[in-house]
mmCIF file of N, CA and C in Angstrom:
data_model
loop_
_atom_site.group_PDB
_atom_site.id
_atom_site.type_symbol
_atom_site.label_atom_id
_atom_site.label_comp_id
_atom_site.label_asym_id
_atom_site.label_seq_id
_atom_site.Cartn_x
_atom_site.Cartn_y
_atom_site.Cartn_z
ATOM 1 N N MET D 1 105.004 80.211 272.789
ATOM 2 C CA MET D 1 105.493 79.917 271.465
ATOM 3 C C MET D 1 107.023 79.827 271.453
ATOM 4 N N VAL D 2 107.541 78.975 270.636
ATOM 5 C CA VAL D 2 108.984 78.724 270.557
ATOM 6 C C VAL D 2 109.583 79.653 269.513
ATOM 7 N N GLU D 3 110.752 80.195 269.839
ATOM 8 C CA GLU D 3 111.501 81.012 268.847
ATOM 9 C C GLU D 3 112.317 80.068 267.978
ATOM 10 N N ILE D 4 112.259 80.286 266.673
ATOM 11 C CA ILE D 4 113.041 79.488 265.749
ATOM 12 C C ILE D 4 114.163 80.319 265.160
ATOM 13 N N LYS D 5 115.370 79.810 265.298
ATOM 14 C CA LYS D 5 116.549 80.517 264.748
ATOM 15 C C LYS D 5 117.151 79.648 263.646
ATOM 16 N N TRP D 6 117.340 80.241 262.491
ATOM 17 C CA TRP D 6 118.034 79.553 261.393
ATOM 18 C C TRP D 6 119.497 79.830 261.510
ATOM 19 N N THR D 7 120.288 78.773 261.544
ATOM 20 C CA THR D 7 121.759 78.940 261.565
ATOM 21 C C THR D 7 122.229 79.312 260.147
ATOM 22 N N ASN D 8 123.408 79.892 260.083
ATOM 23 C CA ASN D 8 123.996 80.226 258.793
ATOM 24 C C ASN D 8 124.179 78.991 257.929
ATOM 25 N N PHE D 9 124.539 77.866 258.582
ATOM 26 C CA PHE D 9 124.761 76.627 257.876
ATOM 27 C C PHE D 9 123.447 76.132 257.223
ATOM 28 N N ALA D 10 122.354 76.214 257.952
ATOM 29 C CA ALA D 10 121.057 75.789 257.408
ATOM 30 C C ALA D 10 120.604 76.708 256.281
ATOM 31 N N ILE D 11 120.835 77.977 256.430
ATOM 32 C CA ILE D 11 120.466 78.931 255.365
ATOM 33 C C ILE D 11 121.285 78.629 254.094
ATOM 34 N N GLN D 12 122.561 78.331 254.284
ATOM 35 C CA GLN D 12 123.386 77.960 253.123
ATOM 36 C C GLN D 12 122.888 76.673 252.481
ATOM 37 N N ASN D 13 122.489 75.709 253.305
ATOM 38 C CA ASN D 13 121.922 74.472 252.769
ATOM 39 C C ASN D 13 120.676 74.760 251.919
ATOM 40 N N LEU D 14 119.814 75.614 252.426
ATOM 41 C CA LEU D 14 118.594 75.982 251.698
ATOM 42 C C LEU D 14 118.925 76.669 250.382
ATOM 43 N N ASN D 15 119.896 77.565 250.417
ATOM 44 C CA ASN D 15 120.328 78.225 249.170
ATOM 45 C C ASN D 15 120.903 77.232 248.181
ATOM 46 N N ASP D 16 121.689 76.276 248.673
ATOM 47 C CA ASP D 16 122.282 75.259 247.796
ATOM 48 C C ASP D 16 121.192 74.385 247.143
ATOM 49 N N ILE D 17 120.184 74.067 247.909
ATOM 50 C CA ILE D 17 119.058 73.263 247.386
ATOM 51 C C ILE D 17 118.369 74.050 246.273
ATOM 52 N N GLY D 18 118.131 75.319 246.508
ATOM 53 C CA GLY D 18 117.517 76.171 245.503
ATOM 54 C C GLY D 18 118.366 76.283 244.240
ATOM 55 N N ASP D 19 119.651 76.484 244.427
ATOM 56 C CA ASP D 19 120.578 76.597 243.266
ATOM 57 C C ASP D 19 120.600 75.290 242.452
ATOM 58 N N TYR D 20 120.568 74.174 243.122
ATOM 59 C CA TYR D 20 120.580 72.895 242.422
ATOM 60 C C TYR D 20 119.314 72.678 241.587
ATOM 61 N N ILE D 21 118.169 72.914 242.219
ATOM 62 C CA ILE D 21 116.902 72.721 241.526
ATOM 63 C C ILE D 21 116.724 73.747 240.421
ATOM 64 N N GLU D 22 117.251 74.925 240.633
ATOM 65 C CA GLU D 22 117.103 76.014 239.667
ATOM 66 C C GLU D 22 117.781 75.702 238.310
ATOM 67 N N GLN D 23 118.737 74.788 238.340
ATOM 68 C CA GLN D 23 119.372 74.393 237.063
ATOM 69 C C GLN D 23 118.338 73.771 236.115
ATOM 70 N N HIS D 24 117.272 73.232 236.666
ATOM 71 C CA HIS D 24 116.238 72.609 235.864
ATOM 72 C C HIS D 24 114.984 73.492 235.754
ATOM 73 N N SER D 25 114.646 74.198 236.825
ATOM 74 C CA SER D 25 113.436 75.020 236.815
ATOM 75 C C SER D 25 113.472 76.036 237.942
ATOM 76 N N TYR D 26 113.437 77.302 237.553
ATOM 77 C CA TYR D 26 113.425 78.379 238.551
ATOM 78 C C TYR D 26 112.137 78.287 239.400
ATOM 79 N N ARG D 27 111.049 78.013 238.714
ATOM 80 C CA ARG D 27 109.760 77.949 239.420
ATOM 81 C C ARG D 27 109.745 76.812 240.468
ATOM 82 N N GLN D 28 110.232 75.653 240.104
ATOM 83 C CA GLN D 28 110.286 74.552 241.061
ATOM 84 C C GLN D 28 111.241 74.803 242.205
ATOM 85 N N ALA D 29 112.353 75.467 241.898
ATOM 86 C CA ALA D 29 113.320 75.821 242.932
ATOM 87 C C ALA D 29 112.683 76.757 243.947
ATOM 88 N N SER D 30 111.988 77.763 243.457
ATOM 89 C CA SER D 30 111.328 78.731 244.347
ATOM 90 C C SER D 30 110.257 78.035 245.216
ATOM 91 N N LYS D 31 109.478 77.165 244.595
ATOM 92 C CA LYS D 31 108.457 76.433 245.334
ATOM 93 C C LYS D 31 109.056 75.573 246.456
ATOM 94 N N MET D 32 110.124 74.865 246.110
ATOM 95 C CA MET D 32 110.729 73.956 247.102
ATOM 96 C C MET D 32 111.371 74.733 248.244
ATOM 97 N N VAL D 33 112.106 75.792 247.948
ATOM 98 C CA VAL D 33 112.725 76.580 248.995
ATOM 99 C C VAL D 33 111.675 77.184 249.911
ATOM 100 N N ASN D 34 110.640 77.746 249.337
ATOM 101 C CA ASN D 34 109.546 78.300 250.145
ATOM 102 C C ASN D 34 108.862 77.243 250.982
ATOM 103 N N TYR D 35 108.634 76.094 250.395
ATOM 104 C CA TYR D 35 108.001 74.987 251.122
ATOM 105 C C TYR D 35 108.844 74.548 252.318
ATOM 106 N N LEU D 36 110.125 74.352 252.084
ATOM 107 C CA LEU D 36 111.022 73.937 253.168
ATOM 108 C C LEU D 36 111.094 75.001 254.283
ATOM 109 N N PHE D 37 111.235 76.267 253.854
ATOM 110 C CA PHE D 37 111.330 77.355 254.816
ATOM 111 C C PHE D 37 110.061 77.460 255.641
ATOM 112 N N ASP D 38 108.925 77.430 254.959
ATOM 113 C CA ASP D 38 107.639 77.606 255.649
ATOM 114 C C ASP D 38 107.280 76.390 256.545
ATOM 115 N N SER D 39 107.776 75.219 256.175
ATOM 116 C CA SER D 39 107.359 74.025 256.897
ATOM 117 C C SER D 39 107.883 73.960 258.349
ATOM 118 N N VAL D 40 108.877 74.761 258.700
ATOM 119 C CA VAL D 40 109.354 74.747 260.087
ATOM 120 C C VAL D 40 108.450 75.544 261.023
ATOM 121 N N SER D 41 107.505 76.290 260.463
ATOM 122 C CA SER D 41 106.617 77.106 261.340
ATOM 123 C C SER D 41 105.813 76.237 262.303
ATOM 124 N N ILE D 42 105.554 74.977 261.952
ATOM 125 C CA ILE D 42 104.863 74.085 262.857
ATOM 126 C C ILE D 42 105.600 73.923 264.170
ATOM 127 N N LEU D 43 106.890 74.083 264.134
ATOM 128 C CA LEU D 43 107.712 73.901 265.338
ATOM 129 C C LEU D 43 107.464 75.008 266.370
ATOM 130 N N GLU D 44 106.948 76.147 265.945
ATOM 131 C CA GLU D 44 106.633 77.190 266.907
ATOM 132 C C GLU D 44 105.595 76.721 267.914
ATOM 133 N N THR D 45 104.660 75.931 267.442
ATOM 134 C CA THR D 45 103.581 75.445 268.341
ATOM 135 C C THR D 45 103.840 74.018 268.805
ATOM 136 N N PHE D 46 104.438 73.205 267.944
ATOM 137 C CA PHE D 46 104.689 71.791 268.264
ATOM 138 C C PHE D 46 106.162 71.469 268.041
ATOM 139 N N PRO D 47 107.011 71.868 268.961
ATOM 140 C CA PRO D 47 108.488 71.723 268.756
ATOM 141 C C PRO D 47 108.960 70.270 268.670
ATOM 142 N N LEU D 48 108.183 69.358 269.209
ATOM 143 C CA LEU D 48 108.604 67.950 269.162
ATOM 144 C C LEU D 48 107.758 67.167 268.152
ATOM 145 N N SER D 49 107.313 67.846 267.117
ATOM 146 C CA SER D 49 106.466 67.176 266.109
ATOM 147 C C SER D 49 107.259 66.351 265.128
ATOM 148 N N GLY D 50 108.567 66.462 265.130
ATOM 149 C CA GLY D 50 109.408 65.662 264.261
ATOM 150 C C GLY D 50 109.794 64.336 264.921
ATOM 151 N N ARG D 51 110.944 63.828 264.548
ATOM 152 C CA ARG D 51 111.459 62.595 265.099
ATOM 153 C C ARG D 51 112.874 62.822 265.586
ATOM 154 N N ILE D 52 113.318 62.061 266.570
ATOM 155 C CA ILE D 52 114.706 62.135 267.002
ATOM 156 C C ILE D 52 115.572 61.613 265.861
ATOM 157 N N VAL D 53 116.736 62.234 265.663
ATOM 158 C CA VAL D 53 117.684 61.789 264.635
ATOM 159 C C VAL D 53 118.545 60.670 265.218
ATOM 160 N N PRO D 54 118.345 59.418 264.824
ATOM 161 C CA PRO D 54 119.063 58.311 265.448
ATOM 162 C C PRO D 54 120.565 58.357 265.200
ATOM 163 N N GLU D 55 120.986 58.958 264.082
ATOM 164 C CA GLU D 55 122.416 59.027 263.778
ATOM 165 C C GLU D 55 123.192 59.826 264.822
ATOM 166 N N TYR D 56 122.497 60.734 265.548
ATOM 167 C CA TYR D 56 123.186 61.593 266.476
ATOM 168 C C TYR D 56 123.128 61.121 267.923
ATOM 169 N N ASP D 57 122.289 60.155 268.222
ATOM 170 C CA ASP D 57 122.239 59.561 269.546
ATOM 171 C C ASP D 57 122.099 60.585 270.666
ATOM 172 N N THR D 58 121.227 61.540 270.456
ATOM 173 C CA THR D 58 120.905 62.503 271.504
ATOM 174 C C THR D 58 119.429 62.873 271.411
ATOM 175 N N TYR D 59 118.840 63.140 272.534
ATOM 176 C CA TYR D 59 117.442 63.468 272.599
ATOM 177 C C TYR D 59 117.115 64.875 272.103
ATOM 178 N N HIS D 60 118.145 65.710 271.971
ATOM 179 C CA HIS D 60 117.928 67.115 271.669
ATOM 180 C C HIS D 60 117.905 67.454 270.183
ATOM 181 N N VAL D 61 118.360 66.535 269.334
ATOM 182 C CA VAL D 61 118.397 66.769 267.894
ATOM 183 C C VAL D 61 117.280 66.004 267.206
ATOM 184 N N TRP D 62 116.426 66.752 266.534
ATOM 185 C CA TRP D 62 115.227 66.192 265.904
ATOM 186 C C TRP D 62 115.260 66.494 264.405
ATOM 187 N N LYS D 63 114.318 65.865 263.671
ATOM 188 C CA LYS D 63 114.208 66.138 262.248
ATOM 189 C C LYS D 63 112.770 66.156 261.822
ATOM 190 N N LEU D 64 112.484 67.025 260.867
ATOM 191 C CA LEU D 64 111.223 66.995 260.144
ATOM 192 C C LEU D 64 111.545 66.419 258.766
ATOM 193 N N ILE D 65 110.678 65.589 258.284
ATOM 194 C CA ILE D 65 110.812 65.073 256.920
ATOM 195 C C ILE D 65 109.834 65.831 256.036
ATOM 196 N N ARG D 66 110.349 66.503 255.051
ATOM 197 C CA ARG D 66 109.528 67.264 254.112
ATOM 198 C C ARG D 66 109.994 66.926 252.700
ATOM 199 N N SER D 67 109.062 66.378 251.916
ATOM 200 C CA SER D 67 109.401 65.915 250.585
ATOM 201 C C SER D 67 110.572 64.935 250.717
ATOM 202 N N ASN D 68 111.653 65.131 250.041
ATOM 203 C CA ASN D 68 112.814 64.234 250.146
ATOM 204 C C ASN D 68 113.918 64.821 251.028
ATOM 205 N N TYR D 69 113.555 65.771 251.886
ATOM 206 C CA TYR D 69 114.553 66.482 252.679
ATOM 207 C C TYR D 69 114.349 66.267 254.171
ATOM 208 N N ARG D 70 115.474 66.282 254.879
ATOM 209 C CA ARG D 70 115.453 66.210 256.353
ATOM 210 C C ARG D 70 115.825 67.590 256.889
ATOM 211 N N ILE D 71 114.962 68.159 257.649
ATOM 212 C CA ILE D 71 115.257 69.433 258.326
ATOM 213 C C ILE D 71 115.643 69.063 259.734
ATOM 214 N N VAL D 72 116.907 69.252 260.048
ATOM 215 C CA VAL D 72 117.450 68.826 261.356
ATOM 216 C C VAL D 72 117.513 70.046 262.269
ATOM 217 N N TYR D 73 116.982 69.867 263.472
ATOM 218 C CA TYR D 73 116.924 71.007 264.391
ATOM 219 C C TYR D 73 117.295 70.576 265.814
ATOM 220 N N LEU D 74 117.759 71.547 266.559
ATOM 221 C CA LEU D 74 118.174 71.334 267.941
ATOM 222 C C LEU D 74 117.159 71.998 268.845
ATOM 223 N N VAL D 75 116.625 71.209 269.781
ATOM 224 C CA VAL D 75 115.711 71.760 270.780
ATOM 225 C C VAL D 75 116.564 72.184 271.957
ATOM 226 N N LEU D 76 116.782 73.489 272.074
ATOM 227 C CA LEU D 76 117.635 74.003 273.145
ATOM 228 C C LEU D 76 116.903 74.019 274.486
ATOM 229 N N ASN D 77 115.640 74.432 274.456
ATOM 230 C CA ASN D 77 114.806 74.441 275.649
ATOM 231 C C ASN D 77 113.358 74.649 275.155
ATOM 232 N N ASP D 78 112.462 74.915 276.083
ATOM 233 C CA ASP D 78 111.046 75.066 275.676
ATOM 234 C C ASP D 78 110.769 76.411 275.021
ATOM 235 N N LYS D 79 111.781 77.222 274.840
ATOM 236 C CA LYS D 79 111.586 78.556 274.259
ATOM 237 C C LYS D 79 112.322 78.750 272.943
ATOM 238 N N ARG D 80 113.270 77.848 272.617
ATOM 239 C CA ARG D 80 114.097 78.082 271.419
ATOM 240 C C ARG D 80 114.507 76.780 270.715
ATOM 241 N N ILE D 81 114.417 76.865 269.393
ATOM 242 C CA ILE D 81 114.835 75.791 268.491
ATOM 243 C C ILE D 81 115.798 76.405 267.466
ATOM 244 N N ASP D 82 116.878 75.705 267.162
ATOM 245 C CA ASP D 82 117.799 76.141 266.110
ATOM 246 C C ASP D 82 117.741 75.141 264.962
ATOM 247 N N ILE D 83 117.489 75.657 263.767
ATOM 248 C CA ILE D 83 117.548 74.810 262.551
ATOM 249 C C ILE D 83 119.008 74.640 262.203
ATOM 250 N N LEU D 84 119.494 73.400 262.238
ATOM 251 C CA LEU D 84 120.920 73.132 262.066
ATOM 252 C C LEU D 84 121.293 72.886 260.591
ATOM 253 N N THR D 85 120.492 72.100 259.901
ATOM 254 C CA THR D 85 120.850 71.754 258.517
ATOM 255 C C THR D 85 119.621 71.239 257.784
ATOM 256 N N ILE D 86 119.683 71.280 256.475
ATOM 257 C CA ILE D 86 118.659 70.662 255.615
ATOM 258 C C ILE D 86 119.416 69.841 254.595
ATOM 259 N N HIS D 87 119.081 68.554 254.538
ATOM 260 C CA HIS D 87 119.784 67.658 253.616
ATOM 261 C C HIS D 87 118.802 66.768 252.894
ATOM 262 N N HIS D 88 119.131 66.454 251.651
ATOM 263 C CA HIS D 88 118.340 65.468 250.913
ATOM 264 C C HIS D 88 118.493 64.134 251.652
ATOM 265 N N SER D 89 117.431 63.386 251.664
ATOM 266 C CA SER D 89 117.450 62.119 252.466
ATOM 267 C C SER D 89 118.421 61.095 251.916
ATOM 268 N N ALA D 90 118.889 61.241 250.670
ATOM 269 C CA ALA D 90 119.868 60.325 250.118
ATOM 270 C C ALA D 90 121.276 60.670 250.548
ATOM 271 N N GLN D 91 121.470 61.849 251.125
ATOM 272 C CA GLN D 91 122.787 62.278 251.557
ATOM 273 C C GLN D 91 123.045 61.887 253.013
ATOM 274 N N LEU D 92 124.295 61.649 253.326
ATOM 275 C CA LEU D 92 124.662 61.412 254.725
ATOM 276 C C LEU D 92 124.623 62.774 255.451
ATOM 277 N N LEU D 93 124.191 62.698 256.697
ATOM 278 C CA LEU D 93 124.198 63.910 257.512
ATOM 279 C C LEU D 93 125.605 64.229 257.985
ATOM 280 N N PRO D 94 125.940 65.515 258.138
ATOM 281 C CA PRO D 94 127.262 65.850 258.674
ATOM 282 C C PRO D 94 127.374 65.430 260.130
ATOM 283 N N ASP D 95 128.578 65.247 260.619
ATOM 284 C CA ASP D 95 128.785 64.939 262.019
ATOM 285 C C ASP D 95 128.221 66.022 262.885
ATOM 286 N N LEU D 96 127.736 65.661 264.028
ATOM 287 C CA LEU D 96 127.137 66.640 264.945
ATOM 288 C C LEU D 96 128.099 67.746 265.326
ATOM 289 N N PRO D 97 129.365 67.447 265.640
ATOM 290 C CA PRO D 97 130.289 68.567 265.948
ATOM 291 C C PRO D 97 130.426 69.570 264.811
ATOM 292 N N VAL D 98 130.324 69.075 263.570
ATOM 293 C CA VAL D 98 130.390 69.976 262.423
ATOM 294 C C VAL D 98 129.197 70.922 262.461
ATOM 295 N N LEU D 99 128.031 70.395 262.777
ATOM 296 C CA LEU D 99 126.856 71.234 262.869
ATOM 297 C C LEU D 99 126.989 72.293 263.970
ATOM 298 N N TYR D 100 127.488 71.842 265.092
ATOM 299 C CA TYR D 100 127.685 72.824 266.212
ATOM 300 C C TYR D 100 128.660 73.899 265.808
ATOM 301 N N ASN D 101 129.788 73.526 265.221
ATOM 302 C CA ASN D 101 130.811 74.494 264.826
ATOM 303 C C ASN D 101 130.296 75.467 263.753
ATOM 304 N N ASN D 102 129.574 74.963 262.798
ATOM 305 C CA ASN D 102 129.097 75.804 261.726
ATOM 306 C C ASN D 102 127.894 76.637 262.125
ATOM 307 N N SER D 103 127.264 76.294 263.177
ATOM 308 C CA SER D 103 126.059 77.038 263.599
ATOM 309 C C SER D 103 126.345 78.008 264.732
ATOM 310 N N GLU D 104 127.573 78.091 265.141
ATOM 311 C CA GLU D 104 127.984 79.016 266.201
ATOM 312 C C GLU D 104 127.301 78.659 267.523
ATOM 313 N N LEU D 105 127.047 77.382 267.713
ATOM 314 C CA LEU D 105 126.451 76.889 268.944
ATOM 315 C C LEU D 105 127.469 76.114 269.714
ATOM 316 N N SER D 106 127.213 75.952 270.986
ATOM 317 C CA SER D 106 128.071 75.043 271.770
ATOM 318 C C SER D 106 127.211 73.878 272.206
ATOM 319 N N PRO D 107 127.755 72.668 272.226
ATOM 320 C CA PRO D 107 126.953 71.496 272.579
ATOM 321 C C PRO D 107 126.396 71.525 273.983
#
């Protein structure tokens, strides 16, 4: 089984998503945050179940599409995955070096 590590940047993204949705409905915000958080559990068993992120031009950065959100993750090896960011699909993704710097990872 693969270990999944949430970076601080990804956790902040998840909190921001919840805060935004909560302006309209606390219940919907809670449902969405839980859904996004729980949806990465598939990666424990199937780490390559997402798609490669073409914007980053590397084989190691993948994404899961859940609802209108992209969960971007780094496949470090066959034992560990780091969740880098969660973004609404209408938003541009941050540059990869920004993700590395904010996640305390080295490329």
